[in-house]
Structure formats: C-alpha cells, structure tokens
Coordinates of C-alpha atoms in Angstrom, one line a residue:
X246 CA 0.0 0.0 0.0
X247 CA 1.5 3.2 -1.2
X248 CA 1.5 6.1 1.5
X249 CA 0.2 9.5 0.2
X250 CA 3.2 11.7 -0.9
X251 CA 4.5 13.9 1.8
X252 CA 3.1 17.4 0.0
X253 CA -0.8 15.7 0.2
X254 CA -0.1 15.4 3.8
X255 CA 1.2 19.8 4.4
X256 CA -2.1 20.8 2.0
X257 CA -4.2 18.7 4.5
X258 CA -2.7 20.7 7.2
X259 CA -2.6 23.9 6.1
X260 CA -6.4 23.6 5.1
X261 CA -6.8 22.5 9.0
X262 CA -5.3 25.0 10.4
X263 CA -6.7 27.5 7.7
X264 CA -10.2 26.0 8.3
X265 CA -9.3 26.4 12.6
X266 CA -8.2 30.0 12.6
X267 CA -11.3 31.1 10.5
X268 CA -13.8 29.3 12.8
X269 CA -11.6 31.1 15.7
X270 CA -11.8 34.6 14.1
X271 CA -15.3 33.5 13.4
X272 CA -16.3 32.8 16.7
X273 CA -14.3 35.6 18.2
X274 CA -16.4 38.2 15.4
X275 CA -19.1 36.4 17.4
X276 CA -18.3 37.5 20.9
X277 CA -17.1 41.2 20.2
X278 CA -20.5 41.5 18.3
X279 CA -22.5 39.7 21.3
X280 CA -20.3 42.0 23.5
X281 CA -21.2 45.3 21.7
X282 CA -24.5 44.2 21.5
X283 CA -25.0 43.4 25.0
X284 CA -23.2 46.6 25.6
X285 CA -25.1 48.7 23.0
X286 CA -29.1 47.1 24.8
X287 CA -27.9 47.4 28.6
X288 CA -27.0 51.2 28.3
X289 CA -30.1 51.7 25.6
X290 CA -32.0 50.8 28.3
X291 CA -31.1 53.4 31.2
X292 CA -33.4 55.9 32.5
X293 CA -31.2 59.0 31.8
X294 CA -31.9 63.3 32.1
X295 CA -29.1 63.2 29.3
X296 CA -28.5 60.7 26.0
X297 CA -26.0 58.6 24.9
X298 CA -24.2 58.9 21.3
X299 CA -23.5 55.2 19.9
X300 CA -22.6 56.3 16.3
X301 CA -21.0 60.1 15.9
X302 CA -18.3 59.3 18.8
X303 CA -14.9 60.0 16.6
X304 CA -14.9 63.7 18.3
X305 CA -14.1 61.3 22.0
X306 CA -11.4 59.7 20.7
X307 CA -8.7 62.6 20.1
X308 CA -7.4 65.2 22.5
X309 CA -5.0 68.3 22.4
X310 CA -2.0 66.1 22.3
X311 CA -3.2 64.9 18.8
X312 CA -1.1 61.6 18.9
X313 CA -3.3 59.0 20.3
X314 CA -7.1 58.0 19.1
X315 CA -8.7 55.7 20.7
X316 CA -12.2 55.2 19.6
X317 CA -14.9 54.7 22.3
X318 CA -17.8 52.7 22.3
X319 CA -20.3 55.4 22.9
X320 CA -20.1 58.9 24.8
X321 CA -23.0 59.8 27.3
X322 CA -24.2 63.6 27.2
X323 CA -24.9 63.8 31.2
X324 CA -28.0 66.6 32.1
X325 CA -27.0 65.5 35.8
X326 CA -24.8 64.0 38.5
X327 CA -27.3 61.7 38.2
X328 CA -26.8 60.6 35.1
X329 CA -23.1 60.0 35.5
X330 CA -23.7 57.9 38.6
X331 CA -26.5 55.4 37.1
X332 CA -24.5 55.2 34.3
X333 CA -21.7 53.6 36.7
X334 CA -23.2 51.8 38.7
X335 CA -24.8 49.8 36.1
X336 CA -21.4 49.2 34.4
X337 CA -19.9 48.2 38.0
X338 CA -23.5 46.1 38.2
X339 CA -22.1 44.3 35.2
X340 CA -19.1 43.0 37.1
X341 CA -15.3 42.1 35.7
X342 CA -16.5 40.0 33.1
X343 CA -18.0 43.1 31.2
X344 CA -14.8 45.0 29.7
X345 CA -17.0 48.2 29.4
X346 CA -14.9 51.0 31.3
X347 CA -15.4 54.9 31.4
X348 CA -13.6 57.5 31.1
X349 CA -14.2 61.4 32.0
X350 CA -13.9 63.8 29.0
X351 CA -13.7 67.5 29.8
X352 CA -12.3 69.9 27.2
X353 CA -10.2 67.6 25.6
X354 CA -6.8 69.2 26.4
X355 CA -5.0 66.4 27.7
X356 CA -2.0 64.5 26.0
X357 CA -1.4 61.4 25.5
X358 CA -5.0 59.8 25.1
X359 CA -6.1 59.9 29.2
X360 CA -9.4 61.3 28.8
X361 CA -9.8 58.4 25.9
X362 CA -11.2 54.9 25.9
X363 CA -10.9 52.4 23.4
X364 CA -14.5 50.6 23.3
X365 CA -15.5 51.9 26.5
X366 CA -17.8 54.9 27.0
X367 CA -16.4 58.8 27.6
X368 CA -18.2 61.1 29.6
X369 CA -18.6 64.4 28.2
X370 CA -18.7 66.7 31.2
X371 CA -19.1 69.6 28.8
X372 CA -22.6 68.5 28.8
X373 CA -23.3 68.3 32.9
X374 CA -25.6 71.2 33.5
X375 CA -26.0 71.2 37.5
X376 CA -25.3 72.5 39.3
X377 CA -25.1 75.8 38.2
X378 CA -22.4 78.3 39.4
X379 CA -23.4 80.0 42.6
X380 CA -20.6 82.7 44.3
X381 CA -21.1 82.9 48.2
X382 CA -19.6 86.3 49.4
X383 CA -18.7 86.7 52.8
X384 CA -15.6 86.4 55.1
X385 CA -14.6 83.3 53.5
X386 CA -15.8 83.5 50.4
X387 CA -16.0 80.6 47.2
X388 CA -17.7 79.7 44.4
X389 CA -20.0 76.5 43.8
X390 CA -19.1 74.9 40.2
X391 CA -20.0 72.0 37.9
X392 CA -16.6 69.8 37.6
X393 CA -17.3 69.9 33.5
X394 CA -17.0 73.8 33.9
X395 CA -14.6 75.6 32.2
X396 CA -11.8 78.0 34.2
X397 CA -12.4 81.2 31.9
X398 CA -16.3 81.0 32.9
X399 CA -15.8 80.9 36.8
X400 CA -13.2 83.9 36.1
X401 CA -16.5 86.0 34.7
X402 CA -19.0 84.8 36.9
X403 CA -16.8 85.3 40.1
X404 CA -15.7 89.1 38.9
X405 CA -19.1 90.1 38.8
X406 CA -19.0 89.9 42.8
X407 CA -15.5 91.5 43.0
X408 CA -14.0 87.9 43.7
X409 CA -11.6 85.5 41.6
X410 CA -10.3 81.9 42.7
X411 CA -6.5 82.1 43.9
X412 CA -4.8 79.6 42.1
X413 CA -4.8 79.4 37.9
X414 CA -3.3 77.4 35.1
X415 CA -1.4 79.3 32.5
X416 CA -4.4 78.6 30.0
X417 CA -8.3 78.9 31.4
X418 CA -10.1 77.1 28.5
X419 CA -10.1 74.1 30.8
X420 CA -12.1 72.2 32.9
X421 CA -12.5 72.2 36.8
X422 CA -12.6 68.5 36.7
X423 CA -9.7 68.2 34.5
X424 CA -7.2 70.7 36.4
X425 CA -8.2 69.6 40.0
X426 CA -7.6 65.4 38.6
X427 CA -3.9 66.8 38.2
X428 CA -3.1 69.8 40.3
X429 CA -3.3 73.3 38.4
X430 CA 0.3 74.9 38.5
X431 CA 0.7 78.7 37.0
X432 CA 3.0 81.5 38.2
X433 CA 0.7 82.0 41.3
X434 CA 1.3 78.7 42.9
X435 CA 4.3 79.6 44.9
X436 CA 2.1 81.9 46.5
X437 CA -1.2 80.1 46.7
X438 CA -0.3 76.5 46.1
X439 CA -1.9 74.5 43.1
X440 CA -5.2 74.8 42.4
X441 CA -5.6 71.6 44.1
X442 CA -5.0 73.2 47.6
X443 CA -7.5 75.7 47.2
X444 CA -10.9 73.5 47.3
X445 CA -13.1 73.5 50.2
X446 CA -15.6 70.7 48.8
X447 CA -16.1 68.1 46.4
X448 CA -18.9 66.0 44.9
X449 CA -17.4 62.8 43.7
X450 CA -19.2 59.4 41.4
X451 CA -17.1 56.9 42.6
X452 CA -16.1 53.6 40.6
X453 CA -19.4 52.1 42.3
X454 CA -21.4 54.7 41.4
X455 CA -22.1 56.3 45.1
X456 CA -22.3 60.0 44.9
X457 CA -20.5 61.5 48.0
X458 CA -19.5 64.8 48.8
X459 CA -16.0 64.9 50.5
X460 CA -14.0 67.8 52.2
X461 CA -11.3 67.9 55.1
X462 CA -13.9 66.6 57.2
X463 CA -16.0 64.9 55.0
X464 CA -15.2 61.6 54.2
X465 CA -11.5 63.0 53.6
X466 CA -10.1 60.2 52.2
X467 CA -12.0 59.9 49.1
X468 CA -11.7 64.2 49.3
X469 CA -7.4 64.0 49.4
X470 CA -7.6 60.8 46.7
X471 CA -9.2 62.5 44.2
X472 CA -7.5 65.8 44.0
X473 CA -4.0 65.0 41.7
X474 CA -5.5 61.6 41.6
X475 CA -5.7 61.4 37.7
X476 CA -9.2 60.4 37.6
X477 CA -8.5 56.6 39.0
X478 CA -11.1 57.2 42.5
X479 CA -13.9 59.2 40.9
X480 CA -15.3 61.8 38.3
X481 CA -15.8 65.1 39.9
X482 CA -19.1 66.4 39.6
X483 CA -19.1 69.7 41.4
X484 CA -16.2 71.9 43.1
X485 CA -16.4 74.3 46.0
X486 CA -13.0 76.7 45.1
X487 CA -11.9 79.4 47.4
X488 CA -12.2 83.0 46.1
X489 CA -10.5 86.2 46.9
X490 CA -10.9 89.8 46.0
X491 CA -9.9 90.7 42.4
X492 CA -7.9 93.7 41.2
X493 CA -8.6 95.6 38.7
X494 CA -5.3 95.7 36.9
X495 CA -2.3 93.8 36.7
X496 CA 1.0 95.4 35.7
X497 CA 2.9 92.8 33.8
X498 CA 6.6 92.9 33.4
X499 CA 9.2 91.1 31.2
X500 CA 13.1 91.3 31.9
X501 CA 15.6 89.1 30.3
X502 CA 19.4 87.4 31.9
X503 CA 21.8 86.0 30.3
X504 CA 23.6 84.1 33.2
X505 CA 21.1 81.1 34.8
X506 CA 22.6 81.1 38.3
X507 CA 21.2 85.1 38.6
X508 CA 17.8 84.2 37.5
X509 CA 17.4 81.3 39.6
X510 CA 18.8 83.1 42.2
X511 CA 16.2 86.1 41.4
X512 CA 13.5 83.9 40.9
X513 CA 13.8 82.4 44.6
X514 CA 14.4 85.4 46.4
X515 CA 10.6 86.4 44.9
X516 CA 9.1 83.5 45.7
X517 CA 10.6 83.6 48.9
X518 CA 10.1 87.3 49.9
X519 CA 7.0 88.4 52.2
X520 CA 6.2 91.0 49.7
X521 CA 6.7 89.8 46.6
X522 CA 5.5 90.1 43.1
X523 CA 1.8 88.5 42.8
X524 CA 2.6 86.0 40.1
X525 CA 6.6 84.9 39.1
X526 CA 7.2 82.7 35.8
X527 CA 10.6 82.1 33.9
X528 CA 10.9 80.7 30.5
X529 CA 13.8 79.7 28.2
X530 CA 14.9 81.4 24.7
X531 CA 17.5 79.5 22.9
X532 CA 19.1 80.4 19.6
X533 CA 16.0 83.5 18.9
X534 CA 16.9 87.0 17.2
X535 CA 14.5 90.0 17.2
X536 CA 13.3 88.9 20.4
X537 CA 12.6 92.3 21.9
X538 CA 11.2 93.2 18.6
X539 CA 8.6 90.6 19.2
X540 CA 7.3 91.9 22.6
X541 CA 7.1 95.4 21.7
X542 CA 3.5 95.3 20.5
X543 CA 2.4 94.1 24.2
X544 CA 4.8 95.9 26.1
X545 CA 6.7 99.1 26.0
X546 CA 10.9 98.9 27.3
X547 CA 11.7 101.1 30.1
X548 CA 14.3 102.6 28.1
X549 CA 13.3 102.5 24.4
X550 CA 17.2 103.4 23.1
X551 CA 18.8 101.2 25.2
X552 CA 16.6 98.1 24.3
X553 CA 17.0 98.9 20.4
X554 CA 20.8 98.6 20.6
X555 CA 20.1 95.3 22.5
X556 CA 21.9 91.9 20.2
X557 CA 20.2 88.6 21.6
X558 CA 23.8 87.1 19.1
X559 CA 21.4 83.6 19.3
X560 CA 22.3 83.4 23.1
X561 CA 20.9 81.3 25.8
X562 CA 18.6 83.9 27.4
X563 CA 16.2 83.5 30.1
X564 CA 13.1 85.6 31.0
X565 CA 11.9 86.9 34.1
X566 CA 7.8 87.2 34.0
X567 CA 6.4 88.8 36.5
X568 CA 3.3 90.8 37.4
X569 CA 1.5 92.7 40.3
X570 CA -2.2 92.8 41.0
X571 CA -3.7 96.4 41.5
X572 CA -7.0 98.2 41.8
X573 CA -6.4 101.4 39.9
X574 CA -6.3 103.9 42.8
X575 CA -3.6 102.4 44.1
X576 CA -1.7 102.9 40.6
X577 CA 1.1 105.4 42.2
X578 CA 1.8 103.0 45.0
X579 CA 2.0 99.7 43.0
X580 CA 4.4 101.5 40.4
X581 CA 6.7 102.4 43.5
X582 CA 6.3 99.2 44.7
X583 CA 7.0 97.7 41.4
X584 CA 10.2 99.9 41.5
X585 CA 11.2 98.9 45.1
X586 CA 11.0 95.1 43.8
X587 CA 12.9 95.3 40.5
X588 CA 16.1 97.5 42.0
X589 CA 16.7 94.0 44.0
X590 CA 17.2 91.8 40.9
X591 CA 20.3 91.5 38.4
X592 CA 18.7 91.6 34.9
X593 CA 20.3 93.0 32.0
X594 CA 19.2 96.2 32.8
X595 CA 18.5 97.3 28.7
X596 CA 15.8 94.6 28.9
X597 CA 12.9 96.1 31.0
X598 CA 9.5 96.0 29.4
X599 CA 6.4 97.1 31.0
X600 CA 2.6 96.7 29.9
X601 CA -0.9 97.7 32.0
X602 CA -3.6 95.3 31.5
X603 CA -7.1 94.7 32.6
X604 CA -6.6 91.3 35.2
X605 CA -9.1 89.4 33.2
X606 CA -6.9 89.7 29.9
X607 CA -3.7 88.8 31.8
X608 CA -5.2 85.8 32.6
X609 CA -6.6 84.3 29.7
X610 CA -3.3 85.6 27.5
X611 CA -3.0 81.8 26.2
X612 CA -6.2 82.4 24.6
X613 CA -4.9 85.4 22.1
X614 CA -2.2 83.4 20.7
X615 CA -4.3 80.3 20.4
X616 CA -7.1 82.2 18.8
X617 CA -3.7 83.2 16.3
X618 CA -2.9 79.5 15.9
X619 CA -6.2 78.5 14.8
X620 CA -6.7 80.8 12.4
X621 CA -3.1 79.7 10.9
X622 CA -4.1 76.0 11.1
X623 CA -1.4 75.4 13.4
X624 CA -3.4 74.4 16.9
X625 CA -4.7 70.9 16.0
X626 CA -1.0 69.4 15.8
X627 CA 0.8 67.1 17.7
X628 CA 1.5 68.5 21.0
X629 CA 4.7 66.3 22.4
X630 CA 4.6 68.1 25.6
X631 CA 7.1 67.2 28.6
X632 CA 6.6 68.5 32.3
X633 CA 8.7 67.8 34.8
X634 CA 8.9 68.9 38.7
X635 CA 13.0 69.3 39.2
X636 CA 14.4 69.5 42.7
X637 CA 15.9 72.7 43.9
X638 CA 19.3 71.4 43.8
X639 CA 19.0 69.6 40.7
X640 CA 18.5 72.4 38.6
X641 CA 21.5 74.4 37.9
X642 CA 22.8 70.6 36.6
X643 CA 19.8 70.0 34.4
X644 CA 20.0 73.3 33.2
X645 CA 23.4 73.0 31.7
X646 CA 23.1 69.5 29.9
X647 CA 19.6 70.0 28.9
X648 CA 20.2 73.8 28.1
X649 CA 23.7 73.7 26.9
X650 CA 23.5 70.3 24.9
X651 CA 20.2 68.3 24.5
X652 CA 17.7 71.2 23.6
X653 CA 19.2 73.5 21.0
X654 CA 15.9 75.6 20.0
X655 CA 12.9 76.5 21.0
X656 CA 11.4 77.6 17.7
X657 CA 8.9 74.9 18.4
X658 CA 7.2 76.4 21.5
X659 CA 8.1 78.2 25.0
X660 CA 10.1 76.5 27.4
X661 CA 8.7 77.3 31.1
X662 CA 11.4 77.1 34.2
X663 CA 10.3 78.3 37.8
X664 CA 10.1 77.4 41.3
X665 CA 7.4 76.6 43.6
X666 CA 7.2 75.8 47.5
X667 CA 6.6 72.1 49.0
X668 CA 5.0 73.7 52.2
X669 CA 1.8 74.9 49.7
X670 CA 1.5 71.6 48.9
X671 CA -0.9 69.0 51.0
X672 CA 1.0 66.0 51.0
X673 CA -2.0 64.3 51.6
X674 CA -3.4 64.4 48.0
X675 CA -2.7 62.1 45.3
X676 CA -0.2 64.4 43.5
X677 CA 3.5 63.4 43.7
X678 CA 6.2 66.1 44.0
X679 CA 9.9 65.9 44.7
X680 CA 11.1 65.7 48.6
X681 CA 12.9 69.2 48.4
X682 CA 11.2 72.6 49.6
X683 CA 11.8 73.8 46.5
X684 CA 11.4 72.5 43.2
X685 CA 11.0 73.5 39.6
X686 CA 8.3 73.2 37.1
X687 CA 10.2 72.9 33.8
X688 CA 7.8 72.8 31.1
X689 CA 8.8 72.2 27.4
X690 CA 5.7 73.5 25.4
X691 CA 6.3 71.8 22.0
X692 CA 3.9 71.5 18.7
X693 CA 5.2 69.5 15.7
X694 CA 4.8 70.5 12.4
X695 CA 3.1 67.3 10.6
X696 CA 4.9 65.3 8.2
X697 CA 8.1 67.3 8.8
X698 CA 11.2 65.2 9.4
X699 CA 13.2 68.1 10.9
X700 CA 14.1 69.6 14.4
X701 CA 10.4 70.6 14.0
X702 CA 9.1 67.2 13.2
X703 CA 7.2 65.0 15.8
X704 CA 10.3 62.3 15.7
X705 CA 12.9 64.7 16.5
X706 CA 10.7 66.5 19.5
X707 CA 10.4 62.7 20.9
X708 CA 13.5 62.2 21.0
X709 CA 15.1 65.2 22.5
X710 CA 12.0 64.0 25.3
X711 CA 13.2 60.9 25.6
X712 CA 17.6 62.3 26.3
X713 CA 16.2 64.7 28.7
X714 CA 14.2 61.8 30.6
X715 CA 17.4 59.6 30.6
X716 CA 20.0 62.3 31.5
X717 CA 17.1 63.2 34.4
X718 CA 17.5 59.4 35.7
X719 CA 21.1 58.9 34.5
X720 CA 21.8 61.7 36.9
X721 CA 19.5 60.5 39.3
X722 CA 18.4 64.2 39.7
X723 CA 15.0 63.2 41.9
X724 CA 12.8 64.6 39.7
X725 CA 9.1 63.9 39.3
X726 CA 6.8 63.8 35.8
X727 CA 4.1 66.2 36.0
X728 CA 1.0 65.1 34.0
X729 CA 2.7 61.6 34.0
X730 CA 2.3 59.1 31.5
X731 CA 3.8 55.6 31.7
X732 CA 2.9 52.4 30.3
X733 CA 3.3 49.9 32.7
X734 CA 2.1 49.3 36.4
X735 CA 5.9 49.3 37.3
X736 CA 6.5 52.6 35.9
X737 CA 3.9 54.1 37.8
X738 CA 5.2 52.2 40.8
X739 CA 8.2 53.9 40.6
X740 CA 6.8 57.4 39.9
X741 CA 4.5 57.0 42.9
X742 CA 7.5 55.8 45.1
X743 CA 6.5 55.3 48.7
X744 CA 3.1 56.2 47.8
X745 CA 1.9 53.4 45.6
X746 CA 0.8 51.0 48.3
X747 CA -1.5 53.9 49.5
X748 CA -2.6 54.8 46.0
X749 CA -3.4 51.1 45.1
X750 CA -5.5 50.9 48.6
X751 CA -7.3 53.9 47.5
X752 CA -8.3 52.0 44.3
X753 CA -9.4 49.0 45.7
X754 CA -11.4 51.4 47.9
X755 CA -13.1 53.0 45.5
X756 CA -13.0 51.7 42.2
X757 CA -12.1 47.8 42.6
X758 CA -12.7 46.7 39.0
X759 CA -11.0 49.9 37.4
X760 CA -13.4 50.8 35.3
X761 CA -12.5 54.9 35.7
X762 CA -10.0 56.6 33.6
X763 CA -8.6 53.6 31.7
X764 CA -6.8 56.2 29.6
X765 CA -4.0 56.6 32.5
X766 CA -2.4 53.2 31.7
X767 CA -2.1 52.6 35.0
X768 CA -4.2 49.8 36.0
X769 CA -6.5 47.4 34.0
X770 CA -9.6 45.6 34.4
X771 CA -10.5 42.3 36.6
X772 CA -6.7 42.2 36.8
X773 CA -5.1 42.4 40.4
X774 CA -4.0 45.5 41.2
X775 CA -1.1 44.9 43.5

C-alpha cells in the first residue's frame, strides 16, 4: 500500500489550520459583536436626564496632544450628576466579566489619550448642567461649580461679585474637573499652592457609582484621593473653590538674563520674599533673534534706546515674568512698589518692558495666541509636551546639559522654568512632588509640524523627550513627571514611590474593578491590582 506523498499530507494541514483560525476569528467576530451588543441594549436601556451617542463618537477619541485615538464605544451627554452615577453603577453592576470601562472627558486638552477609551464609554462633562455656578460672598468666600465647567467661565461669573479663585493654570479654556484630577500649577502657585489646595468641597461618582460629597472633614479620604488623583477614585461632579478679591489691573513685566545662576537666584528670592510680586514665571529662549522686537507690541521697554541697541547674538537667554495685582487707585503705590521690587534683581538692565492690563486679559493671554494659531491652522497638531517637577538642587545641573546640549531651539514652542514651594502643597493628595522645599516646574511646550522630518518634526521633538528623561535618571536628579504618562504598572510604581501601596488601597477602595480613567495606563480591568 503506497502512503500519500508527503506534499498531500502539508495541503491537508494547512487547510486545518486555515479552516481552525477562521472558525476562531469567526467565533471571536461572534463574541465582540455579542459583547457590543450586550453593551449597546444594557445602556439603551437606562433611564437618563441626558443621551447617549453610539454612532458620531470619533470627536471622544482625540485630544489636544493629537497623537493617540482611541475610539470609544459610545459617549453619554450627562444633564445630571445623576446621570453620570447610574451610568456607573450599572457598568460596575455588570461585574469584571464586562470590559465596558469609562472615562471622563472635559475639554479635551490632555495628552497622551487619558481622557480616551478604546470601546469603553467617555463622559462628556461639557454637557453636565447642575449645578449651576453659585458665588457665596462673605468672610470666606468661594464659588459652587459643575466639575465639566470651564476656568475662563468661573473667572466671569466670580468678577461680577468683585471675587476671583487664587490659584490658575497658565491657560483657562479648561475644565474644573480636569485641572483639579492633576493639580493646576501657573505663576501663582508659589504663593497660593496648586489649584488643588485651594478646594473647600467636592462631589465625587465613585467607581461604584455612590455620589459622596468629600472635604477635610468629610469623608477625607475619598476628598485627598481625588484631588492629583488622575481620575483613578472618581469623576468630579461639582467643586467648591476658594475665592478672593480681584484687582482691577495687573501690571505685567518682562526682563531678560543671560547668566542662569542670577535668575534662579532672582527667581527664589521672589518666591521667597513676604512682599513679593503677585505671580513669578521664567521661561527659556534659545538660539531666537529680534526677540525684543517681538514683545514690543504688548509691552513698551523702560528705556526705548537702550533696548533697540540690545543683540540677543542667538544666546541662551532666560526671562523673568512677573506681574502685580492692583485696583487702579492704588496705581502710584503699585508703580513704586514695582520699582522697590525690581532695583533688588540683576537683569540686563536694557531689557525692561512694561505693559498695563485689565486682570481678566492677563489671565486668559494663552487664549490670544491660540485664537492666532487656529486661524493659521497650526493648533490641532501634535502636541509632544514634557513637564517635569525638578528639585531645587538639581536644577542648575539640568539646566546645563539640557540647556547647553540636548535642547538646541525653542522655535517649536516656549520653554517654562520656575520654582514653587513644597510647604503649599498638602502631602496628603494624590499628586507626587519631589522631597525638596523647592522645586521647579520645567515645562517644554512643544507642537510638531506634521509630516516634517526636521528639528520641527514630531520624531525629533520625541527624542530630545526621551535624552532629557534619561539624562534626568542617569543623573539620578530626583525629579518627578508632572501630567505623568507611563505604560506599565511598574513605571507608575516607581513614579508613585513610597506612595503606591496607598494609591493602590485607594483604588481598591473605590474603584475595585477599574473601570475609571482607563486612559491613564495605569491599571487594567478584573486584573489584580497589587
């Protein structure tokens, strides 16, 4: 008996193993579908003030840092806190075997996808419409706000009582939610703290869907897990943020050194002063010409002869910003005061430039030159942003290799560089924040042109992130990642440090099967989380 020839024997197999993998593919179609659809019925069938989208949902699945899409399985348009919290419980209802997970979407201004969910469901809080905003005036005054509302609104509806909150971020098109889920850091902070240590209040939709209001003496645990907690314990709902009296005025100045150690030096002898400046910022120019030139529509130079014989000769310069509040019949006194201030500092003296605005356009400034970017097409671009929080006595070593060898132009966007204090910090929030007293916020603002393959190009802007990352722990310079993104548990582990076993209790607490904020990377459903 003659055996089949060896090549009847591999066509057999291959049409096995052909005939297996479509029957698997087939059957796994099966499930996804059965998932979806399951999926797709279950929410269908909630009772809800709001609706849900199921089919125009690409808008969910990009963000400001236009490099990641991850497209969601539907996007609920919450009326109420409601809403939001029978919308999770039923999802935590559905236990780990459902792989439904949620994520909060504010104004879409984060980086790296974590406000996205790949076939899960985004929250718009956008859409959340209670409560409304509501100022309390008074000896200890604050204002009442929706966690989906925007910075720039509370700004107008607080100034209509005389009041503003404390703390900002340099840009106010952003949510309450989304700033307090981080910390909120701006030229104000070493003054005031982050944003994050000036809320009295919060309403919170845990991962279980219980809607608790937390505050220092409120169920504080939940209240300190949340804020800097990057969305993993809870979607804020509504904010109750400390308020002050609001000038009328700022006085915004701009001087320029060409020697780091001095404006370092300068910079933390404002911060540290008891009368100070009201807001202190730094930022990097490397390899610019015409710089003054530049600034000249927005602010006029001290001396206008000196500063036109002023050469930049594509130097490493650094820039003092600074400003002081003022109510306009103090204009006299503030300008002295401003005087008093300045004489203490070593700038390059040709290099003064003053401007006198209106407090409410100081602080939405951002908002001019994105309304400039848009209109040139160049705001929805990849945005390879890197911020870091660099120790005190770090920074004059990560200023000369990153400075002097790794970043050789900022024609791609501003470089930020100054200090804030530990002690306005609550080390009892989620946010993590080198040991020292004084640390840096080092911020390199970048947009990539697309398809270039030059300095300008996404590529190259990655890779001058990635050297200063690896000089930072080659150095071992204790720095911290502000807005973090890592991709695995053990990454996180080690940005969290000491406080991981805490932050990992906190999760168990109060999301056990991780549905929230998926987007994080940091830890994944039905799997163990320690």
């Amino acid at each position: 008996m003659r055996c089949p020839p060896i090549s009847f024997h591999k066509q057999n197999n291959i049409l096995f193993i052909r005939s297996f993998m479509i029957l698997l593919l087939s059957c796994m179609t099966i499930r996804i579908n059965l998932c979806f659809s399951s999926n797709y019925s279950s929410l269908k069938t909630l009772s809800v003030d709001g609706n849900f989208t199921f089919d125009d949902v690409h808008h969910a699945a990009k963000d400001f840092g236009n490099r990641f899409q991850f497209l969601p399985f539907a996007v609920l348009h919450p009326r109420s806190v409601s809403d939001i919290a029978t919308t999770i419980k039923h999802i935590w209802q559905m236990g780990p075997h459902s792989k439904l997970t949620v994520a909060a979407r504010g104004h879409g201004h984060s980086l790296q996808g974590q406000a996205q969910v790949h076939g899960g469901l985004v929250i718009n809080m956008e859409s959340l419409q209670e409560p409304k905003m509501h100022v309390h005036a008074g000896n200890y005054p604050y204002i009442d706000v929706s966690g989906g509302e925007l910075w720039i609104n509370i700004l107008h509806e607080s100034l209509k009582y005389g009041l503003a909150p404390k703390s900002w971020t340099d840009y106010l098109h952003l949510t309450v939610g989304g700033t307090l889920s981080n910390a909120g850091i701006s030229g104000q902070a070493f003054r005031h703290g982050p944003q994050i240590s000036n809320v009295y209040q919060l309403e919170v939709v845990t991962g279980k869907g219980e809607v608790l209001n937390c505050s220092e003496h409120q169920n504080s645990d939940l209240f300190y897990s949340v804020l800097g907690g990057l969305g993993q314990f809870g979607i804020i709902t509504r904010a109750r943020i400390s308020l002050e009296p609001a000038p009328d005025m700022v006085k915004w100045i701009r001087i320029l050194y060409s020697d780091f150690s001095t404006f370092s030096r300068d910079q933390e002898v404002l911060i540290s002063a008891e009368n100070s400046f009201d807001y202190v910022e730094g930022f990097v120019i490397i390899n610019r010409t015409g710089l003054l030139n530049n600034w000249r529509s927005s602010f006029n130079p001290q001396d206008p002869i000196q500063a036109s014989q002023f050469e930049s000769d594509g130097r490493t310069l650094f820039c003092l910003e600074l400003a002081k509040y003022f109510n306009t019949d103090k204009m006299d006194a503030t300008n002295e005061e401003v005087m008093i201030l300045l004489s203490q500092l070593r700038y390059i003296p040709s290099t003064l430039f003053l401007s006198e605005v209106p407090y409410i356009e100081f602080l939405d400034r951002v908002h001019v030159s994105e309304v400039k970017l848009r209109s040139k097409g160049l705001w929805e671009v990849p945005h390879p942003w890197l911020n870091l929080l660099v120790p005190k006595s770090k920074i004059h070593n990560f200023a000369e290799e990153v400075f002097g060898n790794i970043f050789t132009n900022t024609s791609n966007g501003p470089v930020l560089i100054y200090p804030v204090k530990k002690s306005k910090w609550d080390n009892r929030t989620s946010a993590v924040i080198p040991e020292e007293d004084i640390f840096y916020l080092v911020a390199f603002l970048s947009s990539a042109v697309p398809s270039s393959t030059g300095t300008d190009g996404l590529e190259h802007i990655l890779y001058q992130n990635r050297r200063i990352l690896e000089f930072c722990g080659a150095a071992r310079l204790g720095f911290k990642q502000y807005l973090p993104h890592y991709t695995t548990q053990e990454d996180w582990q080690a940005h969290f440090g000491p406080q991981w076993e805490v932050f990992v209790q906190r999760k168990s607490a109060y999301d056990p099967l991780a549905i929230l904020a998926p987007g994080q990377r940091i830890f994944q459903k039905a799997i163990p989380f320690s």
